[in-house]
XYZ file of C-alpha atoms in Angstrom:
601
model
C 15.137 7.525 4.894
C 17.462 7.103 2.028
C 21.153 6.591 2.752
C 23.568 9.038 0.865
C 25.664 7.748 -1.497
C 28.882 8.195 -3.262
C 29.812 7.249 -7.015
C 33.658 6.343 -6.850
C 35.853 4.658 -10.366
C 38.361 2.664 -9.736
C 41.368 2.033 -12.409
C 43.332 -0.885 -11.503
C 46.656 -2.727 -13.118
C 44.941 -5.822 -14.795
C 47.664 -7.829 -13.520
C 46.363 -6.621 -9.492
C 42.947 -6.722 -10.480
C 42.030 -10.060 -9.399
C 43.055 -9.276 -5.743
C 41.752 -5.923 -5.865
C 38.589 -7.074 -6.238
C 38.576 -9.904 -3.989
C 39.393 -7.681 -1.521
C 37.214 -5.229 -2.589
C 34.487 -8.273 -2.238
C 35.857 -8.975 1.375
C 35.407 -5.300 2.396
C 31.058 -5.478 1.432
C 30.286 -1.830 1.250
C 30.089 -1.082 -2.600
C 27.020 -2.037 -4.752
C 28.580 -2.414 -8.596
C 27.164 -0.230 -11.286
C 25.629 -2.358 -13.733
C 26.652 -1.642 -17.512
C 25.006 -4.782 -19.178
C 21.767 -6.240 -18.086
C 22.621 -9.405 -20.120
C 24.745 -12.318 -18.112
C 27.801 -13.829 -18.626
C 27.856 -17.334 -19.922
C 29.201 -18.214 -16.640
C 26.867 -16.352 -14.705
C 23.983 -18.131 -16.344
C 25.280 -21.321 -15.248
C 25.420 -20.246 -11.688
C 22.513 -19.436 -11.534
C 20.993 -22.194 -13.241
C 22.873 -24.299 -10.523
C 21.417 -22.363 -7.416
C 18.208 -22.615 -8.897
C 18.974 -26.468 -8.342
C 20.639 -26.173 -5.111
C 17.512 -23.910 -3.981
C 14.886 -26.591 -5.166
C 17.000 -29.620 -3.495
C 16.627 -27.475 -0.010
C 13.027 -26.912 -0.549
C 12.274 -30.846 -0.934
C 15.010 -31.980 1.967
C 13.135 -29.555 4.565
C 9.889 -30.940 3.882
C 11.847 -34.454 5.029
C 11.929 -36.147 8.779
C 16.164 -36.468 8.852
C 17.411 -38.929 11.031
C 20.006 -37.905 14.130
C 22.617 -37.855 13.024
C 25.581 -39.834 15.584
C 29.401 -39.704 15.513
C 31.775 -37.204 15.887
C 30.657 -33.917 15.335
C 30.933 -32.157 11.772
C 31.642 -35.655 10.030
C 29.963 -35.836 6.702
C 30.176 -39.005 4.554
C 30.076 -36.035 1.654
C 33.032 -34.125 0.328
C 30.618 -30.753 0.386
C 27.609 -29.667 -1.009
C 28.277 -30.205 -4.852
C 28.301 -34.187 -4.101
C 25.448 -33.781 -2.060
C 23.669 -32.237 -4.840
C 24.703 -34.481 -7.656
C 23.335 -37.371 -5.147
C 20.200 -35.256 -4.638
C 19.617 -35.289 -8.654
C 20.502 -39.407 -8.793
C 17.609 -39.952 -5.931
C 15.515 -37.557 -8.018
C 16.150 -39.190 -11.425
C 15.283 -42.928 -9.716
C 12.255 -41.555 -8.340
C 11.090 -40.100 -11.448
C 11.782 -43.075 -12.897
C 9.910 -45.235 -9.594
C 6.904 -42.605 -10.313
C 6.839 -44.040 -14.326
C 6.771 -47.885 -13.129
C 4.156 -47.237 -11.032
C 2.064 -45.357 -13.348
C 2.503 -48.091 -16.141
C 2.328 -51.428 -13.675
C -0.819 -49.681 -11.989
C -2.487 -48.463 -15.866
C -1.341 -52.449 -16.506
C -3.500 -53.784 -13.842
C -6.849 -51.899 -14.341
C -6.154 -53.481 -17.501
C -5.988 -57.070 -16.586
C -8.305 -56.748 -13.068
C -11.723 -57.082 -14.733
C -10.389 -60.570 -16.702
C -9.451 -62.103 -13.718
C -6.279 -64.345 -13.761
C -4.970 -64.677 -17.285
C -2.462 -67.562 -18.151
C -0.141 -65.352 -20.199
C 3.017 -67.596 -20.904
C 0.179 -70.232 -22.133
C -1.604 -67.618 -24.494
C 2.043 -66.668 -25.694
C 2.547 -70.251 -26.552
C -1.145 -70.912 -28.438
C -0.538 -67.811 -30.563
C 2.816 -68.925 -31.677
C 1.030 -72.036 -32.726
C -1.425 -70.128 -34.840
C -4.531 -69.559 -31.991
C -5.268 -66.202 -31.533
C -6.714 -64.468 -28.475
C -8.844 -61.273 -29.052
C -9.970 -59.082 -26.175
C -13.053 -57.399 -26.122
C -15.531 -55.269 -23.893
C -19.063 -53.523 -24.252
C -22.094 -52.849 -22.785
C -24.702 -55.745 -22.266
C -26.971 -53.567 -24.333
C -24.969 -53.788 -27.455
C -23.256 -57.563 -27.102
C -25.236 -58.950 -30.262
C -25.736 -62.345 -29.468
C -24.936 -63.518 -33.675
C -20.980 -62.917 -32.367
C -21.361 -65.967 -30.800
C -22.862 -67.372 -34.211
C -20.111 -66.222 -36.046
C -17.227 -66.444 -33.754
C -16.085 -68.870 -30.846
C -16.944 -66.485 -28.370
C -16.402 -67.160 -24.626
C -17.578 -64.349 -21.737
C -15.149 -63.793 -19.080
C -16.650 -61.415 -16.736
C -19.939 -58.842 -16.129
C -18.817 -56.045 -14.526
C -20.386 -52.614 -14.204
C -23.074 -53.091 -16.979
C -19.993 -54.219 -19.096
C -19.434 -57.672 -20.527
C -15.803 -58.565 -21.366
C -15.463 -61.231 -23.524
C -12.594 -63.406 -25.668
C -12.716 -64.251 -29.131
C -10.808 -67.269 -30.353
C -9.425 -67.177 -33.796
C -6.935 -68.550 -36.427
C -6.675 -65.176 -37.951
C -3.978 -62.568 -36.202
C -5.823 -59.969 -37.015
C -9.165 -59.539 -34.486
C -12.418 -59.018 -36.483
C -14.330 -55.507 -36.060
C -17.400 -55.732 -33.539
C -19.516 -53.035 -33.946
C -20.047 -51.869 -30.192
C -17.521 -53.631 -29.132
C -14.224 -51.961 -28.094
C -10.938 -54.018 -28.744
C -8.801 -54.485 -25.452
C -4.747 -54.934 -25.921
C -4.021 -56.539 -22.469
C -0.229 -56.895 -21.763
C 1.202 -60.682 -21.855
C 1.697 -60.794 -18.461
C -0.240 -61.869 -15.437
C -1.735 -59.667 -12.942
C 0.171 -61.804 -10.042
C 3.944 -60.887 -11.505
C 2.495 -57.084 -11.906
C 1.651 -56.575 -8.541
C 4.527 -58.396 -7.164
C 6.354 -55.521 -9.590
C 4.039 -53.120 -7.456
C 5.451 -54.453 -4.177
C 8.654 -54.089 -5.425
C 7.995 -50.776 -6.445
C 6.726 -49.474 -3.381
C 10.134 -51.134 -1.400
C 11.808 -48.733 -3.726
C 9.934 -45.956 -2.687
C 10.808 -46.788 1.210
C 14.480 -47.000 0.615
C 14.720 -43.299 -1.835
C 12.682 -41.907 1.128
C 15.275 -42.731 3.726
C 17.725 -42.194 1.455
C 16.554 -38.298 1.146
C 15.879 -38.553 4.552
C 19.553 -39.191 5.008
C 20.885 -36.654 2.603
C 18.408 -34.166 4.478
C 20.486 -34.470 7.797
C 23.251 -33.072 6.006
C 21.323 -30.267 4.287
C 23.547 -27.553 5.966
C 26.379 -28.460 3.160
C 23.861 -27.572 0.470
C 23.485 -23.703 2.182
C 27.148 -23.651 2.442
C 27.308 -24.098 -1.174
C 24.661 -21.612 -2.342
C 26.876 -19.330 -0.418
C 29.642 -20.139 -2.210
C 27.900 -20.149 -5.810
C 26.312 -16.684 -4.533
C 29.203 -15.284 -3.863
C 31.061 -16.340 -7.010
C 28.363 -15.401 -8.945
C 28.895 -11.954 -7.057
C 32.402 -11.946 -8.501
C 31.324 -12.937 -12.246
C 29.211 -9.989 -12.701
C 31.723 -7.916 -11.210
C 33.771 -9.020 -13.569
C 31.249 -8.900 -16.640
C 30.602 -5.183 -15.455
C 34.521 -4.031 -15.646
C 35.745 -1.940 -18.679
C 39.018 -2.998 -19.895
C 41.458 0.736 -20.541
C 44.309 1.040 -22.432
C 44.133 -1.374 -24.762
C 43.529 -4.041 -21.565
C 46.176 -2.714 -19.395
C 44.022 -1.206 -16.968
C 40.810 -1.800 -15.251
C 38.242 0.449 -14.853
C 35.002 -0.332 -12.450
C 32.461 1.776 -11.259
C 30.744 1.148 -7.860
C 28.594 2.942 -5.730
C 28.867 2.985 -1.929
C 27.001 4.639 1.593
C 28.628 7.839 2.725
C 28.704 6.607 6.101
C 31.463 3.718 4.638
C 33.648 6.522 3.040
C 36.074 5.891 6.010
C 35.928 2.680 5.440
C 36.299 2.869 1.893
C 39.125 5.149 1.696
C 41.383 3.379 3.838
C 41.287 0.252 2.360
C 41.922 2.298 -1.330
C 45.006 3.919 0.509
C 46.027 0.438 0.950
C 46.235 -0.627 -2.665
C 47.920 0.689 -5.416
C 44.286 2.125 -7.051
C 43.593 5.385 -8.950
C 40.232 6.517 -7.924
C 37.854 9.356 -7.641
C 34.975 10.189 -6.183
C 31.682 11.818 -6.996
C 28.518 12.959 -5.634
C 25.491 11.537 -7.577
C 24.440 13.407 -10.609
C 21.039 14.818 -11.899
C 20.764 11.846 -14.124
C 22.737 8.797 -12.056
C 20.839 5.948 -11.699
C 21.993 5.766 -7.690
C 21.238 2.522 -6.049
C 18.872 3.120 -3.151
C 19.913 1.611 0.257
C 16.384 2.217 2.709
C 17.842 2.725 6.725
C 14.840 3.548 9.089
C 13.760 2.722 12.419
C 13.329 -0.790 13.673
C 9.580 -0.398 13.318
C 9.569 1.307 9.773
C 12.195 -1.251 8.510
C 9.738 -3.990 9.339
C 7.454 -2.482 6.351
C 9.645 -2.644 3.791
C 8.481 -5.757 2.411
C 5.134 -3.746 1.557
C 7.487 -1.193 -0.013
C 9.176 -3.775 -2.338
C 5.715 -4.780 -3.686
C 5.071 -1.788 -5.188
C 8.693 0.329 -6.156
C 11.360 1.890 -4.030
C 11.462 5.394 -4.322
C 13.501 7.582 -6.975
C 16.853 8.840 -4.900
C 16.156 12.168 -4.699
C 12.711 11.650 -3.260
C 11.512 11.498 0.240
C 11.022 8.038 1.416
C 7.650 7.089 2.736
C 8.086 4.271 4.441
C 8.293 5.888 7.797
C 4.876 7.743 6.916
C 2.557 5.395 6.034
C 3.743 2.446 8.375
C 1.222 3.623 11.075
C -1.606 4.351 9.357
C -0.824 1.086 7.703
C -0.962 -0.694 10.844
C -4.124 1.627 11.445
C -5.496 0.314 8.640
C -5.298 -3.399 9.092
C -6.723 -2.801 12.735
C -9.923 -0.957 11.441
C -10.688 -3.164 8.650
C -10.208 -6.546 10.956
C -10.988 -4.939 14.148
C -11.952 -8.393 16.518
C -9.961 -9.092 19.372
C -9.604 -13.448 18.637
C -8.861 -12.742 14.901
C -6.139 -10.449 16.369
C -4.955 -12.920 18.949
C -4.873 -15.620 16.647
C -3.116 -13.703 14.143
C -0.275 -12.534 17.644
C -0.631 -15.948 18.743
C 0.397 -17.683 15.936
C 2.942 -15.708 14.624
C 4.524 -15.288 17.572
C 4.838 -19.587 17.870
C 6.117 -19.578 14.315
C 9.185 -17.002 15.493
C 10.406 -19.830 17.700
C 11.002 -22.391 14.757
C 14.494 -22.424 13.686
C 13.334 -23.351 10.167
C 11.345 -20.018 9.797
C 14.355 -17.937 11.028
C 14.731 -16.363 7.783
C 10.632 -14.628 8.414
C 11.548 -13.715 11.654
C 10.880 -10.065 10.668
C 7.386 -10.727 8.516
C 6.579 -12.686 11.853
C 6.681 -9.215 13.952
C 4.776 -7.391 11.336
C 1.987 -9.663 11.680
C 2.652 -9.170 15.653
C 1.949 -5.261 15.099
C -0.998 -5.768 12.899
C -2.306 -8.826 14.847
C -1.994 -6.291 17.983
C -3.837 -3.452 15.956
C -6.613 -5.600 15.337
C -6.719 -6.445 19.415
C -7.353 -2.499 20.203
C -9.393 -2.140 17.722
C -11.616 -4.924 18.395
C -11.669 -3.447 22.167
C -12.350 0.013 21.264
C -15.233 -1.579 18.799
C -16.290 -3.702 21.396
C -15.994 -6.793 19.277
C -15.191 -10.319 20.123
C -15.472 -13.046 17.227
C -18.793 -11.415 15.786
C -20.023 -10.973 19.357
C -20.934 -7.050 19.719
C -20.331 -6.192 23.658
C -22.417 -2.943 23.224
C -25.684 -5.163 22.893
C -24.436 -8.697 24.620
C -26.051 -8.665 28.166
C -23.350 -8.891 30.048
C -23.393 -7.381 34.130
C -19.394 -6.595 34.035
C -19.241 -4.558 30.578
C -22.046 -2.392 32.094
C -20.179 0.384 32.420
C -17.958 0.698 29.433
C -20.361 -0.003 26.949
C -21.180 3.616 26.589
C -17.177 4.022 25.485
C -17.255 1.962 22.570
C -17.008 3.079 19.157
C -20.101 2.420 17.110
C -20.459 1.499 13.220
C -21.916 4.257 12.516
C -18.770 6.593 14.052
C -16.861 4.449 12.433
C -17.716 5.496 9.251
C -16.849 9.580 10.334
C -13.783 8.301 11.493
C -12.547 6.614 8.329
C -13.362 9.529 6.521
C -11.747 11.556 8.995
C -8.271 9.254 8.584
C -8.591 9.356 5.057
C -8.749 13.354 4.857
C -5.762 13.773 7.197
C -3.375 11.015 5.560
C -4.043 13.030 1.666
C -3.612 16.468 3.540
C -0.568 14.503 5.266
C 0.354 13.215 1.627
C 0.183 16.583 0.336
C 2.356 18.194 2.583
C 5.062 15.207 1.626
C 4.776 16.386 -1.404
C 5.584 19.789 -0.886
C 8.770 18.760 0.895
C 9.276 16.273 -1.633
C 9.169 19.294 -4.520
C 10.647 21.707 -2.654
C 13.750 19.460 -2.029
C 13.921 18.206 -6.382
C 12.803 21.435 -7.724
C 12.978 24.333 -5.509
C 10.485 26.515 -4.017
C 7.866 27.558 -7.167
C 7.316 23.809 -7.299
C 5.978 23.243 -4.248
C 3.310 26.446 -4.090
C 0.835 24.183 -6.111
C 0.578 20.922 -3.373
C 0.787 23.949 -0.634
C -2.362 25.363 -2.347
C -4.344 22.953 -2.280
C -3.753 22.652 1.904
C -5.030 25.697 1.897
C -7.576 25.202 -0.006
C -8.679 22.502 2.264
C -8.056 24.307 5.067
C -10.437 26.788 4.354
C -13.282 25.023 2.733
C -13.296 22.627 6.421
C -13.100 26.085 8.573
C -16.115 27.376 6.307
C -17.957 24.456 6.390
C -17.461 23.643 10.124
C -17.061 27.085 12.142
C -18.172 30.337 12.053
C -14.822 32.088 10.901
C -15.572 32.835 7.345
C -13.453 35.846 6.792
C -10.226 33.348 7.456
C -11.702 30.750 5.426
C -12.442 32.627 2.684
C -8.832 34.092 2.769
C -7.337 30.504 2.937
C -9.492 29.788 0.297
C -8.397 32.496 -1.724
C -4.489 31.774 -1.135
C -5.125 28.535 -2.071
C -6.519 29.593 -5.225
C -3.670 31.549 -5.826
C -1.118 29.062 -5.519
C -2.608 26.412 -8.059
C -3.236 29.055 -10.361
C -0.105 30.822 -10.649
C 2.117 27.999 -9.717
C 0.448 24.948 -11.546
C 3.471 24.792 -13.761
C 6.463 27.007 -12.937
C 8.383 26.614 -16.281
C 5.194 27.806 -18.325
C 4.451 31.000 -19.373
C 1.286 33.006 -17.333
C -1.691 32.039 -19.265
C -0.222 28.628 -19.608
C -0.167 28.191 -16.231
C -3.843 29.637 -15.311
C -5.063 27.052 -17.967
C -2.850 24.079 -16.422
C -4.095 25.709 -13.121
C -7.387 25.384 -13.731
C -7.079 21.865 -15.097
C -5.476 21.217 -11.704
C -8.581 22.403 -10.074
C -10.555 20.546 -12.054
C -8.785 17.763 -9.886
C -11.079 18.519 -7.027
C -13.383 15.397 -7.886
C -10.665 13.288 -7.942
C -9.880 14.519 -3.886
C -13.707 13.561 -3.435
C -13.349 10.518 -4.730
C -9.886 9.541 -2.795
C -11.441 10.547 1.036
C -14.115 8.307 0.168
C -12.211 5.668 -0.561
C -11.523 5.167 3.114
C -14.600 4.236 3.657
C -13.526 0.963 2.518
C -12.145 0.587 6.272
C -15.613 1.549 7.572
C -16.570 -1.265 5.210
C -14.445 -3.996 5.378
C -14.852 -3.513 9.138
C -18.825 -3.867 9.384
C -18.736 -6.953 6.730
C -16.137 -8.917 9.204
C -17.894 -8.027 12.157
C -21.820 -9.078 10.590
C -20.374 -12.477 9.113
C -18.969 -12.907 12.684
C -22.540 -12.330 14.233
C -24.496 -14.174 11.270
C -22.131 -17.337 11.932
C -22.622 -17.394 15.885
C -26.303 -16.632 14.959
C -26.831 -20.029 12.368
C -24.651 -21.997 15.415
C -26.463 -20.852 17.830
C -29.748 -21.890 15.789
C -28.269 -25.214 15.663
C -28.285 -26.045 19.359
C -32.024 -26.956 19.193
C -31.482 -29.897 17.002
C -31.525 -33.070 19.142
C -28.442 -33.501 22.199
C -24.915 -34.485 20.537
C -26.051 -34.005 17.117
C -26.756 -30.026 18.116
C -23.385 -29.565 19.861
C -21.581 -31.275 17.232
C -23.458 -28.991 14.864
C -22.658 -25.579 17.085
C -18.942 -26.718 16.579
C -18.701 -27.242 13.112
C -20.482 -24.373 11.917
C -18.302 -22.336 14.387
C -15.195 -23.505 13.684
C -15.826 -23.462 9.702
C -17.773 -20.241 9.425
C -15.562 -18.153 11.911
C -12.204 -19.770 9.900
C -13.436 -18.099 6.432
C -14.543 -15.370 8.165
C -11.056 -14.924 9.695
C -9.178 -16.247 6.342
C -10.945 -13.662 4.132
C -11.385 -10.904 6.492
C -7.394 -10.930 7.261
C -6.622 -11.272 3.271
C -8.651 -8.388 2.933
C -7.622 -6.562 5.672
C -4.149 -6.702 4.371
C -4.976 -5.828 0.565
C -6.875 -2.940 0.780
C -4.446 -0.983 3.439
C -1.715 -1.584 0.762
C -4.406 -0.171 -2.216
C -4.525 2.872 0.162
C -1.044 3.321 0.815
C -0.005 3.009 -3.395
C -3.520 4.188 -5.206
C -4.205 7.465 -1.985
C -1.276 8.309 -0.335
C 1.250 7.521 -2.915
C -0.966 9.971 -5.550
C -0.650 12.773 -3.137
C 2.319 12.967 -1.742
C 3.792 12.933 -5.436
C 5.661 9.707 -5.366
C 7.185 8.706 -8.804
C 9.249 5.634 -7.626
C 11.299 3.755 -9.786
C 14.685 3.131 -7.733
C 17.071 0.130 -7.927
C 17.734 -1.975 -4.719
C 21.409 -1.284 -2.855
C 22.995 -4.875 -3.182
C 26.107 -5.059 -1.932
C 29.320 -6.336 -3.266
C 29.680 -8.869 0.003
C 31.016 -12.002 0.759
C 28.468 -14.479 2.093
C 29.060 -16.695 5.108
C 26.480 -16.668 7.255
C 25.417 -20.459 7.140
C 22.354 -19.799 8.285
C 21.348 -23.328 8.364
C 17.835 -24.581 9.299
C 18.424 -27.625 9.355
C-alpha cells in the first residue's frame, strides 16, 4: 500500500535556519519538495566525488587485504578522504605502469625478429656518417638487384618474411618497392626487457599496496556517508526559498502521517511557523511503498517499470504471487529450482553481499516455485517422471500435470489475473473518480461473466442477463463526462476492445510455452549424453559429462533469464493494462542522516 502523507511549510529565522535544519536532518522523517531539478555547484561536486569514492570501493573489494594486526581501530589514515586521494596516486602510477608496458612490450616485437642489435654502436656509426636502414618483406617480393644496388645484408627469415639492413652514407633510407621501412628504437632488446622486469616488480608492489589500502576500506564507506549526507543538506539548502527580502526561510517538505507525532513535537520545540496540509488534486506527493514482508521483497520489479501515481491503488501486493506463479510455470524443474535456492541461499551468508540480502530471498521464493512446480510437472532436469520407468513413482504418476493441461491452465491464470486486474481497476476508479467511473471496468466483468456461464453451463437466461448488464455499463458509462451519444460511440469503441482481451489471455500461453521449451531442451540434452555413452570407455563418460554439464547450464542460464523476463512482460504489458495503472510517482527519500557503516569489508 501507499503510506499517507502530509505536505507541511516551514518559515524559519535565517539566522536559526542552519540548526533547524540540521535538526530537522537528525529527526529523518521528511522527504524535501524539490523546486529545481538543476544542482548546486556544490552538489555537483559531491557527487562527482562519491562517484570516485564508489569506484575506489568497487576495485578494493575485488582485492585479497591483508589482516590487519595492532590495536584495534588504528588506521595509519586520517579518514577516508586520504585514503581516497592515495587510492587515485596508486591509480595514476598504474595507469602510468599499464603505458610502460604497452610501449616496452610494442618495443620488443619490434626488435625480437632482428635478434640482438648493438644499439650504442649503431648510435656511434651514424654520428660518423653510416647509416642503418631497416627493412622487412615477403621472400616473394625481396628483388634480388637491392643487393646490386645497395650493401644489403639479411638478418633473419621469419614467417615467410625476410628482414634485412641496408647500409648507407645517405640519412635518408632509399624507397624499396615491397619492402616496408622498419624504425626500430636505439636500444637493445636486453635493457627493454630488463625495463619489463622492472615493470612487472612495480606491478607487485601497487598490488599490495591496494591490497593494503583495501584492509582499511571501511573509512572509504564512512566517508560516502558523510558526502551523502552533506550532499543531503546542499539540496536542502538549494531547495529553500529565501522570504522577506532574506529574513526568513521558507521550505517545503513532505512527511508519513504515521510521523505526524513525531513531527510535531520536535516543531513545538523550535521557534518554527508551520502549517500543514493534506495533499492536493495536483501535488506531486512523494510515494513511500509499506507492504508485507513478502510483497516488499518485489519491489525491485516495481522500480523497473514506475511506482504508482499517489492516488492509485498499489499493485505490488497483487501481482507478487502470480509473479512467483509465473516464474515457477515457465521454469518448472525441480534442480534448476534447487540450484537457483541453493545458491542464493550460500550467497546470503557472505558479508560482502549483505546489501542483496533481500534480492537473495526473492530468488529463494522463485527458486522454491520452480521446486513445486517441477514436482507437480513431474520434471527433474529434462527427465519426465510420467514416462521414466521408475517402480517407486508408480503410483503418483497418474497425479502429475501434463503439457497438454498445462496449456488450459495458463490460459486459465491468465483469464483470472485480467478479470482480477479489472476489478483493481474498478476500485482503483471508484476511489480517483467516483462511482460512474468505475461502471465501465465493472461491465466488462460482467460481460465475461456471462459469455464463460454461456459458453460452459447450461444457464443461459443468467448469462444472457450478465451479458446484457455488461453491455449496459460500457455503453452508458464509457465516458461519464460526455454527453449520451458520445458515450454510446466511445462505448462502442470500448467494445471494439474485445480483441485486444483475446489477444491478452493468450498471451499466457507464453508460460505453457516457455515451460515445454525448458523441459524438451532438458530431455534433448540427456538424450545427445546419453547417445554419447556408446563411444569407447573414458572417452564416452567424459563425453556424457561434458555435454551434461554444458547443455543443462544453457538450458538453466536461458530458461531462468527467460523465466524471469516474461513474468515481468505479464505483470506491466497484462495486468498493468487492466487494472488501469497510469504510474508515474516519485520515490519517498528521506531527509536522514546516514550512519550505518555498513562495511563489507
Amino acid at each position: 500500500m501507499i503510506a499517507p502523507m502530509l505536505k507541511y511549510a516551514f518559515l524559519v529565522y535565517h539566522a536559526d535556519y542552519a540548526r533547524f535544519l540540521k535538526q530537522l536532518h537528525n529527526l529523518g522523517v521528511v522527504h524535501i519538495e524539490t523546486l529545481s531539478n538543476q544542482f548546486s555547484a556544490q552538489a555537483e561536486q559531491i557527487v562527482r566525488q562519491l562517484q570516485k569514492v564508489h569506484e575506489a570501493l568497487d576495485i578494493l573489494l575485488k582485492k585479497a587485504p591483508p589482516q590487519i594486526t595492532g590495536t584495534t581501530g588504528e588506521t595509519p589514515f586520517s579518514g577516508g578522504s586520504q585514503l581516497l586521494q592515495l587510492f587515485e596516486n596508486l591509480t595514476a602510477r598504474e595507469n602510468d605502469l599499464k603505458k610502460q608496458k604497452k610501449d616496452v612490450s610494442a618495443q620488443i616485437a619490434l626488435l625480437e625478429p632482428w635478434g640482438k642489435i648493438p644499439a650504442q654502436l649503431i648510435q656511434l656509426l651514424q654520428n660518423r656518417g653510416v647509416f642503418f636502414h631497416f627493412y622487412n618483406c615477403t621472400l616473394q617480393e625481396f628483388n634480388p638487384l637491392w643487393q646490386q644496388q645497395y650493401t644489403i645484408e639479411a638478418i633473419n627469415h621469419l614467417n615467410g618474411k625476410v628482414y634485412f639492413l641496408l647500409i648507407s652514407e645517405q640519412d635518408l633510407p632509399p624507397a624499396l618497392h615491397g619492402a616496408e621501412l622498419i624504425h626500430l628504437p636505439l636500444i637493445s632488446i636486453e635493457l627493454l626487457r630488463h625495463k619489463q622486469e622492472e615493470i612487472a616488480i612495480g606491478f607487485n608492489e601497487l598490488n599490495e599496496a591496494f591490497n593494503n589500502l583495501a584492509a582499511h576500506g571501511s573509512l572509504l564507506y564512512q566517508y560516502a556517508e558523510t558526502l551523502e549526507n552533506e550532499l543531503q543538506h546542499e539540496i536542502a539548502l538549494h531547495n529553500t526559498q529565501p522570504e522577506v527580502s532574506g529574513k526568513m526561510m521558507l521550505l517545503q517538505v513532505w512527511a508519513p502521517k504515521k510521523n505526524r507525532e513525531e513531527l510535531l513535537n520536535f516543531l513545538n520545540k523550535t521557534e518554527t511557523i508551520w502549517v500543514e496540509q493534506k495533499p492536493g488534486k495536483n501535488d506531486n506527493v512523494p510515494i513511500l511503498l509499506e507492504n508485507d514482508r513478502f510483497s516488499s521483497l518485489f519491489h525491485p520489479v516495481v522500480n523497473l517499470f514506475s511506482l504508482p501515481a499517489y492516488t492509485e491503488i498499489d499493485l505490488t501486493p497483487f501481482f507478487a504471487p502470480f509473479f512467483m506463479l509465473f516464474f515457477g510455470m515457465c521454469l518448472g524443474d525441480v534442480v534448476y529450482g534447487l540450484i537457483i535456492f541453493t545458491a542464493v541461499t550460500l550467497l546470503k551468508r557472505k558479508k560482502q553481499y549483505a546489501h542483496l540480502r533481500s534480492m537473495f530471498t526473492l530468488a529463494q521464493f522463485l527458486g522454491t516455485s520452480a521446486i513445486v512446480f517441477g514436482l507437480i510437472t513431474g520434471t527433474v532436469a529434462g527427465i519426465d517422471l510420467s514416462k521414466a520407468n521408475i517402480g517407486l513413482l508408480k503410483d503418483v504418476k497418474g497425479y502429475f500435470i501434463s503439457m497438454n493441461s498445462l496449456f488450459n491452465v495458463s490460459l486459465i491464470i491468465g483469464l483470472v489475473q485480467i478479470v482480477f486486474g479489472m476489478a483493481l481497476r474498478v476500485v482503483n476508479n471508484l476511489k480517483q473518480n467516483g462511482w460512474q467511473y468505475g461502471m465501465s471496468p465493472l461491465g466488462w466483468i460482467f460481460g465475461i461473466a456471462g459469455g464463460l456461464l454461456y459458453q460452459f453451463t447450461q444457464f443461459a437466461v443468467p448469462a444472457y442477463t450478465l451479458i446484457g448488464i455488461g453491455l449496459f455499463c460500457i455503453l452508458i458509462f464509457s465516458n461519464p463526462q460526455a454527453g449520451f451519444i458520445k458515450r454510446i460511440g466511445l462505448g462502442l469503441w470500448d467494445l471494439y476492445g474485445i480483441t485486444g482481451l483475446f489477444g491478452d489471455v493468450l498471451s499466457y500461453v507464453r508460460l505453457f510455452a516457455l515451460g515445454l521449451s525448458s523441459a524438451t531442451l532438458g530431455f534433448v540434452v540427456n538424450t545427445i549424453a546419453l547417445s554419447a555413452l556408446s563411444l569407447p570407455p573414458i572417452l564416452g563418460e567424459l563425453a556424457f559429462l561434458v555435454i551434461l554439464l554444458l547443455g543443462h547450464g544453457l538450458n538453466f542460464g536461458i530458461s531462468t533469464l527467460s523465466s524471469f523476463v516474461h513474468p515481468i512482460r505479464l505483470t506491466f504489458v497484462e495486468f498493468y493494462k487492466n487494472a488501469g495503472f497510469t504510474g508515474g510517482g516519485q520515490e519517498y527519500r528521506a531527509f536522514r542522516i546516514k550512519n550505518n557503516h555498513n562495511s563489507i569489508f
